[in-house]
Coordinates of C-alpha atoms and ligand atoms in Angstrom, one line a residue:
M1 CA -133.6 74.2 30.1
M2 CA -134.2 70.8 28.5
R3 CA -132.7 70.2 25.0
T4 CA -135.3 69.6 22.3
L5 CA -134.4 68.3 18.8
H6 CA -136.7 68.9 15.9
T7 CA -137.1 66.4 13.0
P8 CA -139.7 65.7 10.4
V9 CA -139.3 61.9 11.0
L10 CA -138.2 60.1 14.1
V11 CA -137.5 56.4 13.9
V12 CA -137.0 54.5 17.2
G13 CA -135.2 51.1 16.8
S14 CA -132.5 49.8 14.5
G15 CA -133.7 46.3 13.4
I16 CA -134.7 45.5 9.9
A17 CA -138.0 47.5 10.2
G18 CA -136.4 50.6 11.6
L19 CA -133.5 50.7 9.2
Q20 CA -135.7 50.1 6.2
A21 CA -138.1 52.8 7.3
A22 CA -135.2 55.2 7.8
L23 CA -133.8 54.4 4.3
K24 CA -137.1 54.7 2.6
L25 CA -138.3 57.8 4.4
A26 CA -135.0 59.5 3.9
E27 CA -135.6 59.5 0.2
K28 CA -137.9 62.5 0.8
Q29 CA -136.9 64.0 4.1
K30 CA -134.6 64.2 7.1
V31 CA -134.8 61.2 9.5
L32 CA -133.5 60.9 13.0
L33 CA -132.9 57.3 14.0
I34 CA -132.6 56.6 17.7
T35 CA -131.5 53.3 19.2
K36 CA -130.8 52.4 22.8
R37 CA -127.5 50.5 22.5
T38 CA -125.3 50.3 19.4
A39 CA -127.1 50.3 16.1
D40 CA -126.2 46.7 15.3
T41 CA -127.9 45.4 18.5
S42 CA -131.2 43.9 17.6
S43 CA -133.2 40.7 17.3
S44 CA -133.0 41.1 13.5
D45 CA -129.2 41.0 13.7
W46 CA -129.5 37.6 15.5
A47 CA -131.9 36.1 13.0
Q48 CA -130.4 32.9 11.7
G49 CA -132.8 31.0 9.4
G50 CA -133.5 33.7 6.9
I51 CA -136.3 35.6 5.2
S52 CA -139.2 33.9 3.5
C53 CA -140.1 35.1 0.0
V54 CA -141.7 33.6 -3.1
V55 CA -138.8 33.6 -5.7
D56 CA -139.0 30.0 -7.0
P57 CA -141.1 29.6 -10.2
D58 CA -142.7 26.4 -8.7
D59 CA -143.8 28.4 -5.6
S60 CA -146.6 30.9 -5.6
F61 CA -148.0 33.8 -3.5
D62 CA -151.1 31.7 -2.9
A63 CA -149.1 28.9 -1.4
H64 CA -147.1 31.2 0.8
M65 CA -150.4 32.9 1.9
E66 CA -152.0 29.5 2.5
D67 CA -149.1 28.4 4.7
T68 CA -149.2 31.6 6.7
L69 CA -152.9 31.5 7.2
S70 CA -152.9 27.8 8.2
T71 CA -150.1 28.4 10.7
G72 CA -151.9 31.5 12.0
A73 CA -154.8 29.3 13.2
G74 CA -157.7 31.4 12.0
L75 CA -156.5 34.7 13.4
C76 CA -154.6 36.2 10.4
D77 CA -155.9 39.1 8.5
E78 CA -156.0 37.8 4.9
E79 CA -155.4 41.2 3.3
A80 CA -152.5 41.9 5.6
V81 CA -151.0 38.5 4.7
R82 CA -151.4 39.2 1.0
A83 CA -149.8 42.6 1.2
I84 CA -146.8 41.3 3.0
V85 CA -146.3 38.2 0.9
E86 CA -146.7 40.0 -2.4
G87 CA -144.4 42.8 -1.2
G88 CA -141.6 40.2 -0.6
P89 CA -139.8 40.2 -4.0
E90 CA -139.5 44.1 -4.0
G91 CA -138.2 44.0 -0.4
I92 CA -135.6 41.4 -1.4
R93 CA -134.5 43.5 -4.4
S94 CA -134.1 46.5 -2.1
L95 CA -131.8 44.5 0.2
E96 CA -129.8 43.4 -2.8
R97 CA -129.5 47.0 -3.9
V98 CA -127.7 47.9 -0.6
G99 CA -125.4 44.9 -1.1
V100 CA -127.0 42.0 0.8
H101 CA -125.9 38.7 -0.8
F102 CA -128.3 35.8 -0.5
E103 CA -126.8 32.4 -1.1
R104 CA -127.2 30.8 -4.5
R105 CA -127.1 27.2 -5.6
D106 CA -123.6 25.8 -6.4
S107 CA -124.9 24.0 -9.5
R108 CA -127.2 26.8 -10.7
P109 CA -125.9 30.2 -9.5
E110 CA -128.8 32.0 -11.2
E111 CA -131.1 30.4 -8.5
Y112 CA -131.2 31.1 -4.8
D113 CA -130.4 28.4 -2.4
L114 CA -133.7 28.2 -0.6
G115 CA -134.0 26.8 2.9
R116 CA -137.0 25.0 4.4
E117 CA -138.6 25.6 7.8
G118 CA -141.6 24.3 9.7
G119 CA -145.1 25.0 8.3
H120 CA -143.7 25.9 4.8
T121 CA -144.9 23.6 2.0
H122 CA -142.1 24.8 -0.3
R123 CA -138.5 25.7 0.1
R124 CA -138.7 29.5 0.2
V125 CA -136.3 30.8 2.8
L126 CA -133.5 33.0 1.4
H127 CA -130.5 32.9 3.6
A128 CA -126.9 34.0 4.1
G129 CA -125.4 30.9 5.7
D130 CA -126.9 30.8 9.1
I131 CA -126.2 34.4 9.9
T132 CA -128.8 35.9 7.6
G133 CA -130.0 38.7 10.0
H134 CA -126.4 39.8 10.6
A135 CA -125.6 39.9 6.9
I136 CA -128.7 42.0 6.2
I137 CA -128.2 44.5 9.1
L138 CA -124.5 45.0 8.2
K139 CA -125.3 46.2 4.7
M140 CA -128.4 48.2 5.7
L141 CA -126.4 50.0 8.4
Q142 CA -123.7 50.9 5.9
A143 CA -126.4 52.4 3.7
V144 CA -127.9 54.3 6.7
H145 CA -124.5 55.6 7.8
D146 CA -123.8 56.8 4.2
H147 CA -127.1 58.5 3.8
P148 CA -126.9 62.3 4.0
N149 CA -130.5 62.6 5.2
I150 CA -130.2 60.2 8.2
R151 CA -128.7 61.0 11.6
I152 CA -128.2 58.1 14.0
M153 CA -128.1 58.6 17.7
E154 CA -126.9 55.5 19.6
G155 CA -127.1 54.9 23.4
V156 CA -130.4 56.8 23.6
M157 CA -133.3 55.2 25.3
A158 CA -136.9 56.2 24.7
I159 CA -138.9 57.0 27.9
D160 CA -142.4 58.0 26.7
L161 CA -144.3 59.4 23.8
V162 CA -145.7 62.9 23.9
T163 CA -149.2 63.4 22.6
T164 CA -151.4 66.4 22.2
G165 CA -154.0 64.7 24.4
W166 CA -151.6 64.5 27.2
L167 CA -150.6 68.1 26.6
K168 CA -154.3 69.0 26.9
H169 CA -154.5 70.4 23.4
S170 CA -157.9 70.3 21.8
G171 CA -158.5 68.3 18.6
V172 CA -157.5 64.8 17.5
N173 CA -155.0 63.2 19.9
T174 CA -151.8 63.3 17.9
C175 CA -148.2 62.0 18.6
V176 CA -145.7 64.9 18.5
G177 CA -142.5 63.1 19.6
G178 CA -141.2 61.9 22.9
Y179 CA -138.8 62.1 25.8
F180 CA -135.5 60.3 25.6
L181 CA -132.6 59.5 27.9
D182 CA -129.1 60.1 26.7
V183 CA -127.5 57.2 28.6
K184 CA -123.9 58.5 28.5
L185 CA -124.7 62.1 29.4
E186 CA -127.4 61.0 31.9
E187 CA -129.6 63.7 30.4
V188 CA -133.3 63.6 29.4
F189 CA -134.1 65.5 26.2
A190 CA -137.1 65.7 23.9
V191 CA -137.6 65.1 20.2
R192 CA -140.3 67.0 18.4
A193 CA -141.3 65.0 15.3
R194 CA -144.1 65.2 12.8
H195 CA -144.0 61.5 12.4
T196 CA -142.8 59.0 15.0
V197 CA -142.1 55.4 13.9
L198 CA -141.8 52.8 16.6
A199 CA -139.8 49.8 15.4
T200 CA -138.4 48.6 18.8
G201 CA -139.0 44.9 18.4
G202 CA -140.8 42.6 20.8
G203 CA -140.7 41.8 24.5
C204 CA -139.4 38.3 24.9
K205 CA -137.0 39.4 27.7
V206 CA -140.1 39.2 29.9
Y207 CA -139.4 35.4 29.9
L208 CA -136.6 33.8 31.9
Y209 CA -135.4 31.8 28.8
T210 CA -135.4 33.6 25.5
S211 CA -133.6 33.4 22.1
N212 CA -133.6 37.2 22.0
P213 CA -130.9 39.8 22.8
D214 CA -131.2 41.8 26.1
V215 CA -132.7 44.8 24.2
A216 CA -136.0 42.9 23.6
T217 CA -137.9 44.6 26.5
G218 CA -141.0 45.6 24.7
D219 CA -140.3 49.4 24.9
G220 CA -142.4 50.4 21.9
I221 CA -145.4 48.4 22.9
A222 CA -145.3 49.7 26.5
M223 CA -144.9 53.3 25.4
A224 CA -147.7 53.1 22.8
W225 CA -149.9 51.5 25.4
R226 CA -149.2 54.2 28.0
A227 CA -150.0 56.8 25.3
G228 CA -153.4 55.2 25.0
L229 CA -153.2 52.9 21.9
P230 CA -154.8 49.5 21.9
V231 CA -152.7 46.3 21.9
K232 CA -153.8 43.1 20.3
N233 CA -153.2 39.3 20.8
M234 CA -150.4 39.8 23.4
E235 CA -151.0 36.2 24.6
M236 CA -149.6 34.9 21.4
V237 CA -146.0 34.5 22.3
Q238 CA -144.0 32.2 20.1
F239 CA -141.6 29.8 21.9
H240 CA -138.8 28.6 19.6
P241 CA -138.5 24.8 20.1
T242 CA -134.7 24.7 19.8
C243 CA -132.4 26.9 21.9
L244 CA -129.0 25.4 22.8
F245 CA -129.2 23.9 26.3
H246 CA -125.8 24.6 27.8
R247 CA -125.0 26.5 31.0
K248 CA -122.6 28.8 29.1
A249 CA -124.8 29.4 26.1
K250 CA -127.2 32.3 26.9
S251 CA -129.9 32.7 24.3
F252 CA -128.2 30.7 21.5
L253 CA -130.6 29.6 18.9
I254 CA -130.3 26.4 16.9
S255 CA -132.1 27.5 13.7
E256 CA -135.2 25.7 12.5
A257 CA -133.3 25.4 9.2
V258 CA -131.4 22.5 10.9
R259 CA -134.7 20.6 11.1
G260 CA -135.4 21.8 7.6
E261 CA -132.3 20.0 6.5
G262 CA -133.4 16.8 8.1
G263 CA -132.5 17.2 11.8
V264 CA -134.9 15.3 14.1
L265 CA -135.9 15.7 17.7
V266 CA -135.3 12.8 20.0
N267 CA -135.4 12.2 23.7
Q268 CA -132.5 10.9 26.0
K269 CA -133.1 7.4 24.8
G270 CA -132.8 8.5 21.2
D271 CA -136.5 8.0 20.5
R272 CA -138.5 10.4 18.3
F273 CA -141.5 11.9 20.1
V274 CA -143.0 14.8 18.1
E275 CA -144.5 12.2 15.7
K276 CA -146.9 11.3 18.5
F277 CA -148.5 14.7 18.2
D278 CA -148.2 15.6 14.5
S279 CA -147.4 13.5 11.4
R280 CA -145.1 16.2 10.2
G281 CA -142.8 15.4 13.1
S282 CA -139.9 17.8 13.8
L283 CA -141.0 20.1 11.0
A284 CA -144.5 20.7 12.3
P285 CA -145.3 24.4 13.1
R286 CA -143.5 25.7 16.2
D287 CA -146.3 25.7 18.6
I288 CA -146.8 22.0 18.2
V289 CA -143.2 21.2 18.4
A290 CA -142.6 23.4 21.4
R291 CA -145.5 21.8 23.2
A292 CA -144.4 18.3 22.3
I293 CA -140.9 19.1 23.8
D294 CA -142.5 20.6 26.9
H295 CA -144.6 17.5 27.3
E296 CA -141.6 15.1 26.8
M297 CA -139.5 17.0 29.3
K298 CA -142.2 16.9 31.9
R299 CA -142.9 13.2 31.2
T300 CA -139.3 12.1 31.4
G301 CA -138.1 14.7 33.9
A302 CA -135.2 15.4 31.6
P303 CA -133.8 19.0 31.5
C304 CA -133.7 19.0 27.7
V305 CA -134.3 17.0 24.5
Y306 CA -131.9 16.5 21.5
L307 CA -131.7 17.6 17.9
D308 CA -130.0 14.9 15.9
I309 CA -128.5 15.8 12.5
T310 CA -125.5 13.4 12.7
H311 CA -126.6 11.7 9.5
K312 CA -125.3 14.7 7.5
S313 CA -121.7 15.0 6.7
R314 CA -119.4 17.3 8.6
E315 CA -118.6 19.2 5.4
F316 CA -122.3 19.9 4.8
L317 CA -122.9 21.1 8.3
Q318 CA -119.8 23.3 8.2
N319 CA -120.9 24.9 5.0
R320 CA -124.6 25.2 5.7
F321 CA -124.4 26.1 9.4
P322 CA -121.0 27.7 9.9
N323 CA -122.1 29.8 12.9
I324 CA -124.1 27.1 14.7
Y325 CA -121.4 24.4 14.0
Q326 CA -118.6 26.6 15.4
R327 CA -120.5 27.8 18.5
C328 CA -121.6 24.3 19.4
L329 CA -118.0 23.1 18.9
E330 CA -116.7 25.8 21.2
L331 CA -119.1 24.6 23.8
G332 CA -118.0 21.0 23.4
V333 CA -120.9 19.8 21.2
D334 CA -119.8 18.3 17.9
M335 CA -123.0 18.4 16.0
A336 CA -121.6 16.1 13.3
E337 CA -121.0 13.4 15.9
Q338 CA -123.6 13.9 18.6
P339 CA -127.2 15.2 19.0
I340 CA -127.4 18.8 20.2
P341 CA -129.1 19.4 23.6
V342 CA -132.0 21.8 23.1
V343 CA -134.9 23.4 25.0
P344 CA -137.7 25.8 23.9
A345 CA -137.4 29.5 24.7
A346 CA -139.5 32.6 24.1
H347 CA -138.7 33.8 20.6
Y348 CA -141.3 36.2 19.1
F349 CA -144.3 38.3 20.0
C350 CA -147.1 37.8 17.4
G351 CA -149.2 40.4 19.2
G352 CA -148.4 44.0 19.7
V353 CA -149.7 47.5 19.0
E354 CA -152.7 47.4 16.8
A355 CA -151.6 48.6 13.4
T356 CA -152.2 48.2 9.7
V357 CA -149.6 46.7 7.4
D358 CA -148.3 50.1 6.5
G359 CA -147.8 51.0 10.2
A360 CA -150.8 53.2 10.6
T361 CA -152.3 53.3 14.2
R362 CA -155.3 55.0 15.7
M363 CA -153.1 58.0 16.5
P364 CA -152.0 60.4 13.8
G365 CA -148.3 61.0 13.8
L366 CA -147.6 57.6 15.3
H367 CA -146.6 54.6 13.2
V368 CA -145.7 51.1 14.4
I369 CA -143.9 48.4 12.4
G370 CA -142.2 45.1 12.8
E371 CA -142.5 43.0 15.9
T372 CA -143.8 46.0 17.8
A373 CA -146.9 45.9 15.7
C374 CA -149.8 43.5 15.4
T375 CA -150.9 43.8 11.8
G376 CA -152.7 40.5 11.4
L377 CA -149.9 38.8 9.4
H378 CA -149.0 36.2 12.1
G379 CA -152.4 35.6 13.6
A380 CA -152.2 33.1 16.4
N381 CA -148.8 31.7 15.3
R382 CA -146.1 33.0 13.1
L383 CA -144.8 31.1 10.1
A384 CA -141.0 30.7 10.4
S385 CA -139.0 33.5 8.6
N386 CA -142.1 35.7 8.0
S387 CA -140.9 38.2 10.6
L388 CA -137.9 39.8 8.7
L389 CA -140.2 39.8 5.7
E390 CA -142.9 41.8 7.6
G391 CA -140.4 44.3 9.0
L392 CA -139.0 44.9 5.6
V393 CA -142.3 45.2 3.6
S394 CA -144.2 47.1 6.3
A395 CA -141.4 49.8 6.4
G396 CA -141.7 50.2 2.6
L397 CA -145.5 50.4 2.7
L398 CA -145.2 53.0 5.5
A399 CA -142.9 55.2 3.4
E400 CA -145.3 54.9 0.4
S401 CA -148.3 55.8 2.5
L402 CA -146.6 58.8 4.0
K403 CA -145.8 60.1 0.6
T404 CA -149.5 60.4 -0.1
K405 CA -150.7 61.3 3.4
D406 CA -148.0 63.7 4.3
D407 CA -149.9 66.8 3.3
L408 CA -152.9 65.7 5.2
I409 CA -151.3 65.8 8.6
G410 CA -150.9 69.4 9.4
E411 CA -148.0 70.6 11.6
V412 CA -149.2 70.7 15.2
S413 CA -147.7 73.6 17.0
V414 CA -146.7 72.5 20.5
T415 CA -143.9 73.0 23.0
I416 CA -142.8 69.9 24.9
P417 CA -142.6 70.7 28.6
D418 CA -139.3 70.3 30.4
W419 CA -138.6 67.0 32.1
E420 CA -138.7 67.4 35.8
A421 CA -136.8 65.2 38.2
Y422 CA -138.6 66.7 41.3
H423 CA -137.4 65.0 44.4
A424 CA -135.8 62.0 42.5
V425 CA -132.3 61.1 43.5
H426 CA -129.7 58.6 42.3
S427 CA -130.7 55.2 43.4
D428 CA -128.8 53.4 46.2
E429 CA -131.0 50.4 45.8
A430 CA -130.3 48.9 42.4
V431 CA -130.9 45.5 44.0
V432 CA -134.6 46.3 43.6
V433 CA -134.3 46.5 39.9
E434 CA -132.3 43.3 39.7
H435 CA -134.7 41.5 42.0
N436 CA -137.9 42.6 40.2
W437 CA -136.4 41.9 36.8
N438 CA -135.7 38.3 37.9
E439 CA -139.0 37.9 39.6
I440 CA -141.1 39.0 36.6
R441 CA -139.1 36.8 34.2
T442 CA -139.4 33.7 36.4
C443 CA -143.1 34.3 37.1
M444 CA -143.8 34.6 33.4
W445 CA -141.8 31.5 32.6
D446 CA -143.5 29.4 35.3
Y447 CA -147.1 30.6 35.0
V448 CA -147.5 32.1 31.5
G449 CA -145.4 29.8 29.4
I450 CA -146.0 27.2 26.8
V451 CA -148.9 25.5 28.7
R452 CA -151.2 27.7 30.7
T453 CA -154.1 27.3 33.2
D454 CA -156.5 29.7 34.8
K455 CA -154.9 29.1 38.1
R456 CA -151.4 29.8 36.9
L457 CA -152.6 33.0 35.1
E458 CA -154.3 34.2 38.2
R459 CA -151.1 33.7 40.2
A460 CA -149.2 35.6 37.6
R461 CA -151.7 38.4 37.6
R462 CA -151.4 39.0 41.4
R463 CA -147.7 38.9 41.4
I464 CA -147.3 41.2 38.4
R465 CA -149.7 43.7 39.8
N466 CA -147.6 44.0 43.0
L467 CA -144.4 44.2 41.0
R468 CA -145.9 47.0 38.8
N469 CA -146.8 49.1 41.8
E470 CA -143.4 48.7 43.3
I471 CA -141.6 49.5 40.0
R472 CA -143.8 52.6 39.5
E473 CA -142.8 53.9 43.0
Y474 CA -139.1 53.2 42.2
Y475 CA -139.5 55.0 38.9
L476 CA -140.8 58.1 40.5
D477 CA -138.4 58.1 43.4
Y478 CA -135.1 57.7 41.5
L479 CA -133.5 59.4 38.5
V480 CA -134.2 57.4 35.4
T481 CA -131.7 54.9 34.2
P482 CA -131.9 52.5 31.2
D483 CA -132.4 49.5 33.6
V484 CA -135.3 51.2 35.3
L485 CA -136.9 52.2 32.1
E486 CA -136.6 48.7 30.7
L487 CA -137.9 47.1 33.9
R488 CA -140.9 49.5 33.8
N489 CA -141.6 48.4 30.2
L490 CA -141.2 44.7 31.0
A491 CA -143.6 45.0 33.8
T492 CA -146.2 46.6 31.5
I493 CA -145.6 43.9 28.9
A494 CA -146.0 41.1 31.5
E495 CA -149.3 42.6 32.6
L496 CA -150.6 42.9 29.0
V497 CA -149.6 39.3 28.2
V498 CA -151.4 38.0 31.3
R499 CA -154.5 40.1 30.7
C500 CA -154.8 38.9 27.1
A501 CA -154.1 35.3 28.1
R502 CA -156.9 35.5 30.8
R503 CA -159.3 36.7 28.2
R504 CA -158.9 33.9 25.8
K505 CA -161.1 31.0 26.9
E506 CA -159.9 28.5 24.3
S507 CA -156.6 27.0 23.0
R508 CA -155.6 28.5 19.7
G509 CA -152.2 28.7 18.0
L510 CA -149.6 29.7 20.6
H511 CA -152.1 30.1 23.4
F512 CA -152.6 26.6 25.0
T513 CA -154.5 26.2 28.2
L514 CA -155.4 23.0 30.0
D515 CA -158.7 24.5 31.1
Y516 CA -159.9 25.1 27.6
P517 CA -158.0 22.7 25.4
E518 CA -160.3 23.1 22.4
M519 CA -160.4 25.8 19.8
R520 CA -163.7 27.7 19.6
G521 CA -165.6 27.9 16.3
E522 CA -165.1 31.7 15.8
A523 CA -161.7 33.2 15.8
E524 CA -161.5 36.5 17.7
D525 CA -158.6 38.9 18.4
T526 CA -157.9 39.8 22.0
V527 CA -157.9 43.6 22.0
L528 CA -157.1 45.6 25.1
E529 CA -158.2 49.1 25.1
D530 CA -157.9 51.0 28.3
P531 CA -159.2 54.5 28.7
P532 CA -156.4 56.8 29.9
G533 CA -156.1 56.2 33.6
E534 CA -154.6 53.1 35.0
S535 CA -152.3 52.7 32.0
S536 CA -152.0 56.3 31.0
Q537 CA -148.6 57.9 30.8
M538 CA -150.0 60.8 32.8
L539 CA -149.6 58.6 35.9
D540 CA -146.0 57.8 35.0
A541 CA -144.4 60.7 33.2
R542 CA -142.5 62.8 35.6
V543 CA -143.1 66.1 33.9
E544 CA -145.3 69.0 34.9
T545 CA -148.6 68.8 33.0
P546 CA -149.8 71.9 31.2
S547 CA -152.4 72.4 33.9
G548 CA -149.6 72.9 36.3
L549 CA -150.2 69.6 38.1
S550 CA -147.8 66.8 38.4
Y551 CA -148.3 63.3 39.5
K552 CA -146.2 63.6 42.6
Ligands
SIN1 C1 -134.7 30.2 13.0 O1 -133.7 30.3 12.3 O2 -135.1 29.1 13.4 C2 -135.5 31.4 13.3 C3 -136.3 31.8 12.1 C4 -137.5 32.6 12.6 O3 -137.7 32.7 13.8 O4 -138.3 32.9 11.7

């Protein structure tokens, strides 16, 4: 008999969005928070620069909105932008209430020390040194651990959502929970929940080079898609211009705040080159800077470019960027004396599951927030440091909306069927996983990267299709493991990115194609909406369906 847990609210993911959702929803009810590694493993924890928010009297919501809209290249939803920007100050207060300390100015301790990043017309980035995400997550996690209404389960990987449609119940298709793998016990169990919140981050691990931690495999997006929800603007993948280029430095970001403090990008000869593309130079929005670097590397054949902030004193760099300074030094790069070698890397998914700013989706019982969601805040390109803000504010809005909507969603009475292994056995071919994982990531980097063409996208489509089929077979033949589940999700993410990219016949924001270099007059979202079938979890879930049929 399979174990089934019951909870009013299930939150999947432990970044800023998941933790804030748990804390806010736990004010009213019990929350089960599930996370696939340790609770402090998330992209939020790795965020360096900070969190943008209007706190300076010289700044305004209108200015923050304007910067967000202009970076978003016509694809933002203005109401979503307003809701997130205006929700910022309360979000910051809630973080301070759980003990997060944002840096203040030495000369005026009553004022925040605000950082500057690309695309912002004001200094408005609150930070805690250059480990802002870590400082936030640390305090939020303490609050979560201390909360009597929150239970955390670590080392538990989501497999698939369970919906009434899939269970062949009549009425509106509603999410009623999901299947999960307890990694240590190697046991699949179910969670039956009235509300399921997906806050599992984005899918940048689908690219060979990324600034993200290994957990960023797009699990929530892939699960929601398999459950039949539409995804939006998946082609809008943000490449951060400056990841440390060093053979021992996997995924180490050199924060945009370094450019905010005057760092400039130069080539091997020490010449500036971003200025050829944009008068804002190194502080232009990320899409422009990343493309300029890509162009310069291809033009010169160099493996990287350089970020030069040697004009600042060692003392300033040690105080403002203690983490970056130290990490670079450990790797033999003294940023006070020499330019830092950098390359672009996949950093953030602006697209995701179609959702409103309060996490509502087309499926009752299922809510999606943070990087997993596409709310219209980022449009075709995300303004720096708007992502922690979105995760934080959306989670608060979700909790508010559930307070009023809760009575409207009646309890659906269902029993989740047992998970069946059928003929599946322990894999003796883990090499397949390793191989396919590398192939997907290389294919995406080479063909669906910063600069795209129809030909490259078509090549990627063919390869990803074959890989998807092979991975599905493997998934059905062998007992599930975290690696296989992540690979299966990554393959879905790759397919969705390619499909969206092929649909967009223009260059806009983060999507740049040599075949259509101009931006079209009208801005349109790319929405993928498949009827259950090809993408449906019914093909993939290894459980007996209520009709007694199983896929195998
Ligand atoms: C950075 O510190 O450059 C990252 C900030 C962000 O991605 O918003």
